[in-house]
PDB file of C-alpha atoms and ligand atoms in Angstrom:
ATOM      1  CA  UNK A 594     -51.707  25.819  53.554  1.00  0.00           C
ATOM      2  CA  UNK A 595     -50.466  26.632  57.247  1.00  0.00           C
ATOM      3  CA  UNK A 596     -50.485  24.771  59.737  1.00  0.00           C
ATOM      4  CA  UNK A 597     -53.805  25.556  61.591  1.00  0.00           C
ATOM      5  CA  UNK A 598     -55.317  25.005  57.800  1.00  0.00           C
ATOM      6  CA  UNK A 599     -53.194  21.812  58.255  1.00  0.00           C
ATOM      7  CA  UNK A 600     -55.077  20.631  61.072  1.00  0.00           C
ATOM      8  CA  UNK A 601     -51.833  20.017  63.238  1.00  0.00           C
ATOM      9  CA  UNK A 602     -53.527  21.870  65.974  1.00  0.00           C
ATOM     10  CA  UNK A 603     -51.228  20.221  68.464  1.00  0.00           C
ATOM     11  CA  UNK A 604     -47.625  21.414  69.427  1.00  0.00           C
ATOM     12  CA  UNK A 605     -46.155  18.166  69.828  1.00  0.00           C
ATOM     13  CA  UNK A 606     -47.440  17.534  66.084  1.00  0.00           C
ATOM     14  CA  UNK A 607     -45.930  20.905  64.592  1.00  0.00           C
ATOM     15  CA  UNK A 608     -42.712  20.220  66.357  1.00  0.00           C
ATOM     16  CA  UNK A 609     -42.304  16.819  64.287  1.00  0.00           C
ATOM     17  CA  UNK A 610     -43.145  18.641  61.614  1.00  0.00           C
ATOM     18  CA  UNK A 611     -40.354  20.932  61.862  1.00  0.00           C
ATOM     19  CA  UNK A 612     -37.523  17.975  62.813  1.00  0.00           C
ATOM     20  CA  UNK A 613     -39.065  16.297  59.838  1.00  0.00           C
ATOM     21  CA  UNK A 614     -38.721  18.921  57.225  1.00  0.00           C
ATOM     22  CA  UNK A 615     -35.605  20.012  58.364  1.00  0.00           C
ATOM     23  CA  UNK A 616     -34.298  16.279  58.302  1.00  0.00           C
ATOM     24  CA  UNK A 617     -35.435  15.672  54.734  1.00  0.00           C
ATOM     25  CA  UNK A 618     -33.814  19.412  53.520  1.00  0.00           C
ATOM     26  CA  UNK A 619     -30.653  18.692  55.315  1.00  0.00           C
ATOM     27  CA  UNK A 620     -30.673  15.129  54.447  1.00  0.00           C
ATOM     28  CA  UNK A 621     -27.035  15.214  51.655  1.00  0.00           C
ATOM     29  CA  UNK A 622     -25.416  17.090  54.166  1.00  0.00           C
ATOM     30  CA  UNK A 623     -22.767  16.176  56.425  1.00  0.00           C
ATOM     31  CA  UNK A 624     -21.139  18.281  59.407  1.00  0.00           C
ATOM     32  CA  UNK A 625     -17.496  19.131  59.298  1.00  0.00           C
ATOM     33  CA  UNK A 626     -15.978  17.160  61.831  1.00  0.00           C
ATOM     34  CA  UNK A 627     -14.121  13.587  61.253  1.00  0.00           C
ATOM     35  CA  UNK A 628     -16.558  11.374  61.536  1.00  0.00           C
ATOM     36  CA  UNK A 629     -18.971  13.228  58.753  1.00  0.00           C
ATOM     37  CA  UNK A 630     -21.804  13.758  61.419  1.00  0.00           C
ATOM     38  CA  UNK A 631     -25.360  14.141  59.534  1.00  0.00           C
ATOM     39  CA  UNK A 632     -25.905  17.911  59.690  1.00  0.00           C
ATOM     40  CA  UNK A 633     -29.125  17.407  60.919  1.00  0.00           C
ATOM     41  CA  UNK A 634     -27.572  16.696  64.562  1.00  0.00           C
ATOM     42  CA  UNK A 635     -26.466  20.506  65.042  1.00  0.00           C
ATOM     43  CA  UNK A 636     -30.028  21.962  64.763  1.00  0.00           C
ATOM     44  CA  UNK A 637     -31.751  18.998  66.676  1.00  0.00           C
ATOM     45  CA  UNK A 638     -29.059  19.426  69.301  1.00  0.00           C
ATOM     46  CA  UNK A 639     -29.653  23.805  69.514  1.00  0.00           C
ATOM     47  CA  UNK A 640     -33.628  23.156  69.532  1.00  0.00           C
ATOM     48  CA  UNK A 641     -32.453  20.588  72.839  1.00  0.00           C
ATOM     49  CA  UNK A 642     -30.453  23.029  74.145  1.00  0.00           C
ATOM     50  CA  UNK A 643     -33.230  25.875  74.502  1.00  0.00           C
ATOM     51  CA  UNK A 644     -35.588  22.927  75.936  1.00  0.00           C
ATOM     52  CA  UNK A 645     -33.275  21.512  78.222  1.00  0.00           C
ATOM     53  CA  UNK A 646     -30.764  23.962  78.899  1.00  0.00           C
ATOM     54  CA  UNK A 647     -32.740  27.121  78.798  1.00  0.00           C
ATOM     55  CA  UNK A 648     -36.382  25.934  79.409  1.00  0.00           C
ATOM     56  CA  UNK A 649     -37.902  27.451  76.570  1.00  0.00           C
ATOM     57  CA  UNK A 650     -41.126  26.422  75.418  1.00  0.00           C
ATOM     58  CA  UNK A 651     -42.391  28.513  73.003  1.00  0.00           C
ATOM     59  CA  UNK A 652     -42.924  26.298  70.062  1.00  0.00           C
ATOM     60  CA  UNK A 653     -41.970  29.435  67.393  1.00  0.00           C
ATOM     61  CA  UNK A 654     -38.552  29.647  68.859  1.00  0.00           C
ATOM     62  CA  UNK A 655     -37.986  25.573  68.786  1.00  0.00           C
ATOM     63  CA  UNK A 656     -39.492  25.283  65.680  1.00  0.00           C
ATOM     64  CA  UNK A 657     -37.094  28.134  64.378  1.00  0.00           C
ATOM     65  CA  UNK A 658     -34.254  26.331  65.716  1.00  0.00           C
ATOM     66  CA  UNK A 659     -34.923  23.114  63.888  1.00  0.00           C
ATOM     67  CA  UNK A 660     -35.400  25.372  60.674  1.00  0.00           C
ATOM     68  CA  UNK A 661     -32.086  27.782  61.366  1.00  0.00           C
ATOM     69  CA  UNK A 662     -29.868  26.858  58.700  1.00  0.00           C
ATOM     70  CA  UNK A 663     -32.455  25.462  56.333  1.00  0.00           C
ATOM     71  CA  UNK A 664     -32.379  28.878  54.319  1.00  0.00           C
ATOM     72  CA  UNK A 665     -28.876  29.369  54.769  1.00  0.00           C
ATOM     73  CA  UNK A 666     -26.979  25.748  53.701  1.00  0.00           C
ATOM     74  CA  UNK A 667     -30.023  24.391  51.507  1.00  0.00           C
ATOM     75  CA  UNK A 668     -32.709  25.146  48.768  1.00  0.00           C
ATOM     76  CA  UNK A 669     -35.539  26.021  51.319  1.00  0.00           C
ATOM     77  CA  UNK A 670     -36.853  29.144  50.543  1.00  0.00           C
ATOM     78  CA  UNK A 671     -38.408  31.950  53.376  1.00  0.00           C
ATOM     79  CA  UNK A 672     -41.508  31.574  51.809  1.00  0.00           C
ATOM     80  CA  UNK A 673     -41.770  27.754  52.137  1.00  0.00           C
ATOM     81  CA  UNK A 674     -41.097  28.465  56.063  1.00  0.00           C
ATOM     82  CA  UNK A 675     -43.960  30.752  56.009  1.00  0.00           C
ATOM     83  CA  UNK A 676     -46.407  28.934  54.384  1.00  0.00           C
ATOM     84  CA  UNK A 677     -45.636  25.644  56.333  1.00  0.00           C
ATOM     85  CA  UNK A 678     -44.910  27.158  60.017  1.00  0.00           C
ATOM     86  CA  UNK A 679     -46.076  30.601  59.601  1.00  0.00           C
ATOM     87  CA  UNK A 680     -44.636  34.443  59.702  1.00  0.00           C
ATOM     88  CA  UNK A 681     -43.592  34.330  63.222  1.00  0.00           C
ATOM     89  CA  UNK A 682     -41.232  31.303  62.630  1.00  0.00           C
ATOM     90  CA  UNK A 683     -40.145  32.744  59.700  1.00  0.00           C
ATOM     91  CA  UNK A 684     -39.281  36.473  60.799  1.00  0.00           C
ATOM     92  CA  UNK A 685     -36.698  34.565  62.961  1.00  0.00           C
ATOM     93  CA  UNK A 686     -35.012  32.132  60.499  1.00  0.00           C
ATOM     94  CA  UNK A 687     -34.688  35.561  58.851  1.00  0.00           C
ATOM     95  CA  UNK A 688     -32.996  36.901  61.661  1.00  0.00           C
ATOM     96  CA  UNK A 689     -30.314  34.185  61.924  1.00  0.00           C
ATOM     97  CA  UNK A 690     -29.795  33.421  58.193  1.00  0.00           C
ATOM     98  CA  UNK A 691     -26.520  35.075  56.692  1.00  0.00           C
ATOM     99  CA  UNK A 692     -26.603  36.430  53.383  1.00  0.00           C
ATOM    100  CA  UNK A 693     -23.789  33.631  51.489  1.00  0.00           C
ATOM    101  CA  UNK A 694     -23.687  36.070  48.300  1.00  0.00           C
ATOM    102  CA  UNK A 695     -21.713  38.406  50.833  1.00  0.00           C
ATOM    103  CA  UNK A 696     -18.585  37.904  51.399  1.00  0.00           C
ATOM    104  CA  UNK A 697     -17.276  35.756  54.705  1.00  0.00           C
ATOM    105  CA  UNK A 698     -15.619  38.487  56.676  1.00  0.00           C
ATOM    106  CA  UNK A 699     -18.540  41.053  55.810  1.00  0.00           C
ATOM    107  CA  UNK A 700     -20.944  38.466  56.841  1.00  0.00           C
ATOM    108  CA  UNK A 701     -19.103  37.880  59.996  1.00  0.00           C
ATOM    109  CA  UNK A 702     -18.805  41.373  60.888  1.00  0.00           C
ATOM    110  CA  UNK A 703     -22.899  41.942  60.408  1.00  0.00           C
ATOM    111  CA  UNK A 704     -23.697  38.957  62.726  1.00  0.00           C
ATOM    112  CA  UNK A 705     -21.368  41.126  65.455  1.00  0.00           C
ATOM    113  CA  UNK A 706     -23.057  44.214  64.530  1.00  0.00           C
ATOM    114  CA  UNK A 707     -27.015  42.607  64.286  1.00  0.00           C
ATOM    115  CA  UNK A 708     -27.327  41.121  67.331  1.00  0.00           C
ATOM    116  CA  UNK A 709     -28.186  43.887  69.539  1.00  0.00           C
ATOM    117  CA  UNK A 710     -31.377  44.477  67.236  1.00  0.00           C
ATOM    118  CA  UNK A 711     -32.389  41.192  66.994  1.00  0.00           C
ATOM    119  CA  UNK A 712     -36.084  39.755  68.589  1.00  0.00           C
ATOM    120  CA  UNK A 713     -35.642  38.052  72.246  1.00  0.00           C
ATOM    121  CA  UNK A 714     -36.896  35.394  69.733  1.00  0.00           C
ATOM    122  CA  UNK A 715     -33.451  35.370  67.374  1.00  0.00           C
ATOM    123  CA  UNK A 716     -31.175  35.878  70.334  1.00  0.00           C
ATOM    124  CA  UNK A 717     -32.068  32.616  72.089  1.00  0.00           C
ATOM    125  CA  UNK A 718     -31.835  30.997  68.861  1.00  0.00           C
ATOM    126  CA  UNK A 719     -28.542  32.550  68.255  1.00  0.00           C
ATOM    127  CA  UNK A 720     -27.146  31.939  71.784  1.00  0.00           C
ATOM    128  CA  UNK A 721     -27.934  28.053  71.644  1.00  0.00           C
ATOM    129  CA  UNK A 722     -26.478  27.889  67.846  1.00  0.00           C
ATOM    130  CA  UNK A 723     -23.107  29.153  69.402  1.00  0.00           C
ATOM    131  CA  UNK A 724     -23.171  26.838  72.407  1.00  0.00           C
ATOM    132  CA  UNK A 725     -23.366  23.992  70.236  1.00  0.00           C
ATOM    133  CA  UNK A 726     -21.361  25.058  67.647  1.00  0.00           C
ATOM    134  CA  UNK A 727     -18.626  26.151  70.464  1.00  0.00           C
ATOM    135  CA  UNK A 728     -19.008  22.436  72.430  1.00  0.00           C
ATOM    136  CA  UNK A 729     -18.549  20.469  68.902  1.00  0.00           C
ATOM    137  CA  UNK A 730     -15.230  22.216  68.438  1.00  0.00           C
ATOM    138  CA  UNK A 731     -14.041  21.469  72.014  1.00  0.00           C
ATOM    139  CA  UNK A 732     -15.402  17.617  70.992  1.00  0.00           C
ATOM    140  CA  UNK A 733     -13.102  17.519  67.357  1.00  0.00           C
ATOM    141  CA  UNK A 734     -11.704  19.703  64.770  1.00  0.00           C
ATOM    142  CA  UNK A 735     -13.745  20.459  61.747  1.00  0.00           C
ATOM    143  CA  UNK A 736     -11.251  18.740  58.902  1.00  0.00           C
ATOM    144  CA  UNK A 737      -9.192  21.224  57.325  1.00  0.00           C
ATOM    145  CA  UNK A 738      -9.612  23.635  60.296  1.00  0.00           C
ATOM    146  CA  UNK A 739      -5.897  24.739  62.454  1.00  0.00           C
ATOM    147  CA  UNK A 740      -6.231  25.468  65.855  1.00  0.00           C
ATOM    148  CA  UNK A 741      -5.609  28.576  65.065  1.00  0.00           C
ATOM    149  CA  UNK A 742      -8.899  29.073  63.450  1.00  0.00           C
ATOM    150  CA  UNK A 743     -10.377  27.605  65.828  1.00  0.00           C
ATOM    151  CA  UNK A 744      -9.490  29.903  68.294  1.00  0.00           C
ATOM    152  CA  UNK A 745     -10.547  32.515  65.593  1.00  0.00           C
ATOM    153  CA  UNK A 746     -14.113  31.148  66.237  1.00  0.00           C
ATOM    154  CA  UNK A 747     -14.136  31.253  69.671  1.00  0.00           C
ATOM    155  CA  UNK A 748     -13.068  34.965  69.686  1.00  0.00           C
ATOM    156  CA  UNK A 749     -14.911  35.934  66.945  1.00  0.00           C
ATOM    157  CA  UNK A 750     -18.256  34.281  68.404  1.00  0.00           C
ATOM    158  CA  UNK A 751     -17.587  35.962  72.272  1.00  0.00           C
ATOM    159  CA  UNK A 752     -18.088  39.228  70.276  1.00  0.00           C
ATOM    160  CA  UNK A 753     -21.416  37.891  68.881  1.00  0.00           C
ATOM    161  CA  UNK A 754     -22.548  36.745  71.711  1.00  0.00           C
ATOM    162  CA  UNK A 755     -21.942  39.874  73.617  1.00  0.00           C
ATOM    163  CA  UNK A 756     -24.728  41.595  71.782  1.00  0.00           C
ATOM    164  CA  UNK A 757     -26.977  39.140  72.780  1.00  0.00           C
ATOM    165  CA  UNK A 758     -26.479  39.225  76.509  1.00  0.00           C
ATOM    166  CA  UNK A 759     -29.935  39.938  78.857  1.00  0.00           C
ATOM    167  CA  UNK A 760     -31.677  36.897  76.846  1.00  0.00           C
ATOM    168  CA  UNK A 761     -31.072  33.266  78.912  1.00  0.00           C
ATOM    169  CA  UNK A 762     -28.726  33.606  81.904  1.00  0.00           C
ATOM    170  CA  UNK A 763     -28.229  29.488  81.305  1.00  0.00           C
ATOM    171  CA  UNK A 764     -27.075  29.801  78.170  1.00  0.00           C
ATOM    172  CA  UNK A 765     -25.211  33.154  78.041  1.00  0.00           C
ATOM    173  CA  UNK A 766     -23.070  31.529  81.905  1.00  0.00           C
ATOM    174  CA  UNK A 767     -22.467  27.869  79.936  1.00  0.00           C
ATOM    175  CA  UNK A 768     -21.046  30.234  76.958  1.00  0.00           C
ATOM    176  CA  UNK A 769     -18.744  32.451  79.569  1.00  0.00           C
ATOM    177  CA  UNK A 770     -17.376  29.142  80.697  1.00  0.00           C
ATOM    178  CA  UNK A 771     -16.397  28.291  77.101  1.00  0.00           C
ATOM    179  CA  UNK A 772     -14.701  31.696  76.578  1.00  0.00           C
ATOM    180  CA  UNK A 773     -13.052  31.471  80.114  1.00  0.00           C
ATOM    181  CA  UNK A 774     -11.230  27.811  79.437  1.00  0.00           C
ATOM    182  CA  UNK A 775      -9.688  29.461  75.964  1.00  0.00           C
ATOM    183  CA  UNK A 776      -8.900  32.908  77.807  1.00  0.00           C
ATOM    184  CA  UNK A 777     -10.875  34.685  75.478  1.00  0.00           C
ATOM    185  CA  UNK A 778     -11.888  38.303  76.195  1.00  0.00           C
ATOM    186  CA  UNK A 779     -15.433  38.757  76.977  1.00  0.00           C
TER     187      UNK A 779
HETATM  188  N1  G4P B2130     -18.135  23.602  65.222  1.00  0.00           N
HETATM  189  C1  G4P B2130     -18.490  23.004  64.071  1.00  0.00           C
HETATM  190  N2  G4P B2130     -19.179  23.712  63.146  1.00  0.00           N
HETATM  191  C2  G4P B2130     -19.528  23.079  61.996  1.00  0.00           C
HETATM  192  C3  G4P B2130     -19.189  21.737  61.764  1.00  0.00           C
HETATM  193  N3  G4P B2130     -19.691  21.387  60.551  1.00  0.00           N
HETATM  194  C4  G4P B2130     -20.336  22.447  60.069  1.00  0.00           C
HETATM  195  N4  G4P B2130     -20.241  23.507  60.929  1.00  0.00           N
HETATM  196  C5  G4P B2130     -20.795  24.843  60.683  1.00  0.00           C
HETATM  197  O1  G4P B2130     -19.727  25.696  60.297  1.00  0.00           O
HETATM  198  C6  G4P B2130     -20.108  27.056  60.573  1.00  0.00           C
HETATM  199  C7  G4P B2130     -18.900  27.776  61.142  1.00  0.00           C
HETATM  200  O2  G4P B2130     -17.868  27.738  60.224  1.00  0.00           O
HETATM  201  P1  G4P B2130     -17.369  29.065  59.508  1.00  0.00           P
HETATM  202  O3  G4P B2130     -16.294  28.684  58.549  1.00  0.00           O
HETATM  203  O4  G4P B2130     -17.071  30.090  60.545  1.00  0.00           O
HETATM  204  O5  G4P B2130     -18.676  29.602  58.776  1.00  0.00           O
HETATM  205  P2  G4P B2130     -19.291  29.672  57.337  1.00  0.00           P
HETATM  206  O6  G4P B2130     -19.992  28.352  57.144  1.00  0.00           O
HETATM  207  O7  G4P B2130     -20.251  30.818  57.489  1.00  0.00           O
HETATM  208  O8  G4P B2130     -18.225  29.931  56.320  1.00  0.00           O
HETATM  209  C8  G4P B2130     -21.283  27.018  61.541  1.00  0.00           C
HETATM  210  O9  G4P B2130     -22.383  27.528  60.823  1.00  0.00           O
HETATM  211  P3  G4P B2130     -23.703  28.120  61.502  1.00  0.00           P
HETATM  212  O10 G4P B2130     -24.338  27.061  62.349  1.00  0.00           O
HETATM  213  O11 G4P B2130     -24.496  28.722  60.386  1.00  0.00           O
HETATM  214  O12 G4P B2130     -23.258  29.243  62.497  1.00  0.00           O
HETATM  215  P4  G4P B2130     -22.312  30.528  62.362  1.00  0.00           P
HETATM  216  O13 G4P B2130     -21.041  30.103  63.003  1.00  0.00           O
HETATM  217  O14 G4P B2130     -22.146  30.810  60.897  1.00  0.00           O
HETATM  218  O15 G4P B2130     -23.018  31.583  63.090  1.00  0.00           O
HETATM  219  C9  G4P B2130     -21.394  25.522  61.902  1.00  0.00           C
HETATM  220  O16 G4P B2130     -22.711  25.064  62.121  1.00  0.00           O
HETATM  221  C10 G4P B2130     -18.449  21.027  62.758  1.00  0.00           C
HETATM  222  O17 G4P B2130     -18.089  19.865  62.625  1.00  0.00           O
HETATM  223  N5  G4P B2130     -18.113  21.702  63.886  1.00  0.00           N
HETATM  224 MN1   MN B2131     -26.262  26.696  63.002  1.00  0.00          MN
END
C-alpha cells in the first residue's frame, strides 16, 4: 500500500512516518564516535539540516534524508521504500546508496565521479549528509580513526562535494568553511 492508499494524506503525518521507520531499521546501530551515539541521530540531524539550514521543504527530499542510509547500513530493501513512500523517494535513496559489495576505494571514487549526474533532489541530500558527517568529526574522532584519516575524509569529501556545487548556497558556504579551517583544496 502507499501512502495516499495509506490515508496519511498529510505531510506532517508522512514525515513521522519516515523518522519512525528509519528509527525502528536503524534501531541496533550505533554511530562511531566515543560515546556510541544511536545512528539514528545522523539522518535526523541531515533531514534538520535541509529544513533549517537550507529551507527545504519538499517532503520527498526530507523524507529521503531520514531514509538515506536505510538501504545502505541495514536490511531495508528499495522496494520497501517504494511501496511505503513511493518512487520519487526512492529514486533518491538510490542515488545516495553505495554499492557495499564494491570495494571501499572503488566506491569512494564513484561517489566523486556521480555527483555531477545526480537529481537537484540527491545533491541536497548529499550536501547535508557531508555537513553533518564533516561537523561530527570536528565534535570527536570516530574510535579507531587517526587524524590522519580524518583528514583523508575531509579531502576526499571536498572532491565530492565539488560535483555538487549550484544546489544550496547555505549548505555548499557552511561546507567551504569546513574545508577552509583544515586547508583543504577546494
Ligand atoms: N563522522 C562520523 N561518521 C560516522 C560516525 N559513525 C558512523 N559514521 C559513518 O561513517 C561513514 C564514513 O566512514 P568511511 O569509513 O569513510 O565510510 P564507509 O562506511 O563507507 O566505509 C559515513 O557514512 P555515510 O553517512 O554513508 O556517508 P559517506 O561518507 O559514506 O558518504 C558516516 O555516516 C561518526 O561517529 N562520525
Ligand atoms: Mn549518511
Amino acid at each position: 500500500m502507499g501512502s495516499e492508499a495509506a490515508g496519511m494524506g498529510s505531510e506532517v503525518a508522512r514525515l513521522l512516518e519516515a523518522v519512525d521507520f528509519a528509527a525502528r531499521k536503524h534501531k541496533e546501530q550505533r554511530r562511531m564516535d566515543p560515546e556510541g551515539t544511536p545512528y539514528i541521530n545522523h539522518p535526523i540531524a541531515v533531514a534538520r539540516i535541509l529544513a533549517h539550514e537550507a529551507g527545504v521543504t519538499d517532503l520527498v527530499v526530507l523524507q529521503a534524508a531520514l531514509l538515506h542510509d536505510t538501504v545502505e547500513d541495514t536490511a531495508t530493501t528499495f522496494a520497501e521504500l517504494e511501496e511505503r513512500f513511493g518512487a520519487a523517494v526512492r529514486r533518491v535513496v538510490e542515488e545516495v546508496t553505495d554499492d557495499k559489495r564494491l570495494p571501499k576505494a572503488e566506491r569512494k571514487r564513484l561517489q566523486i565521479e556521480r555527483a555531477p549526474a545526480c537529481s537537484r533532489r540527491a545533491k541536497l541530500v548529499k550536501l547535508a549528509d557531508k555537513l553533518h558527517n564533516l561537523r561530527d568529526l570536528n565534535r570527536c574522532t570516530p574510535q579507531g580513526w587517526s587524524e590522519e584519516r580524518v583528514q583523508e575524509y575531509f579531502r576526499w569529501a571536498a572532491r565530492v562535494v565539488s560535483g555538487l556545487r549550484g544546489t544550496s548556497a547555505a549548505l555548499e558556504e557552511a561546507l567551504q568553511r569546513l574545508f577552509e579551517e583544515r586547508g583543504v583544496p577546494t
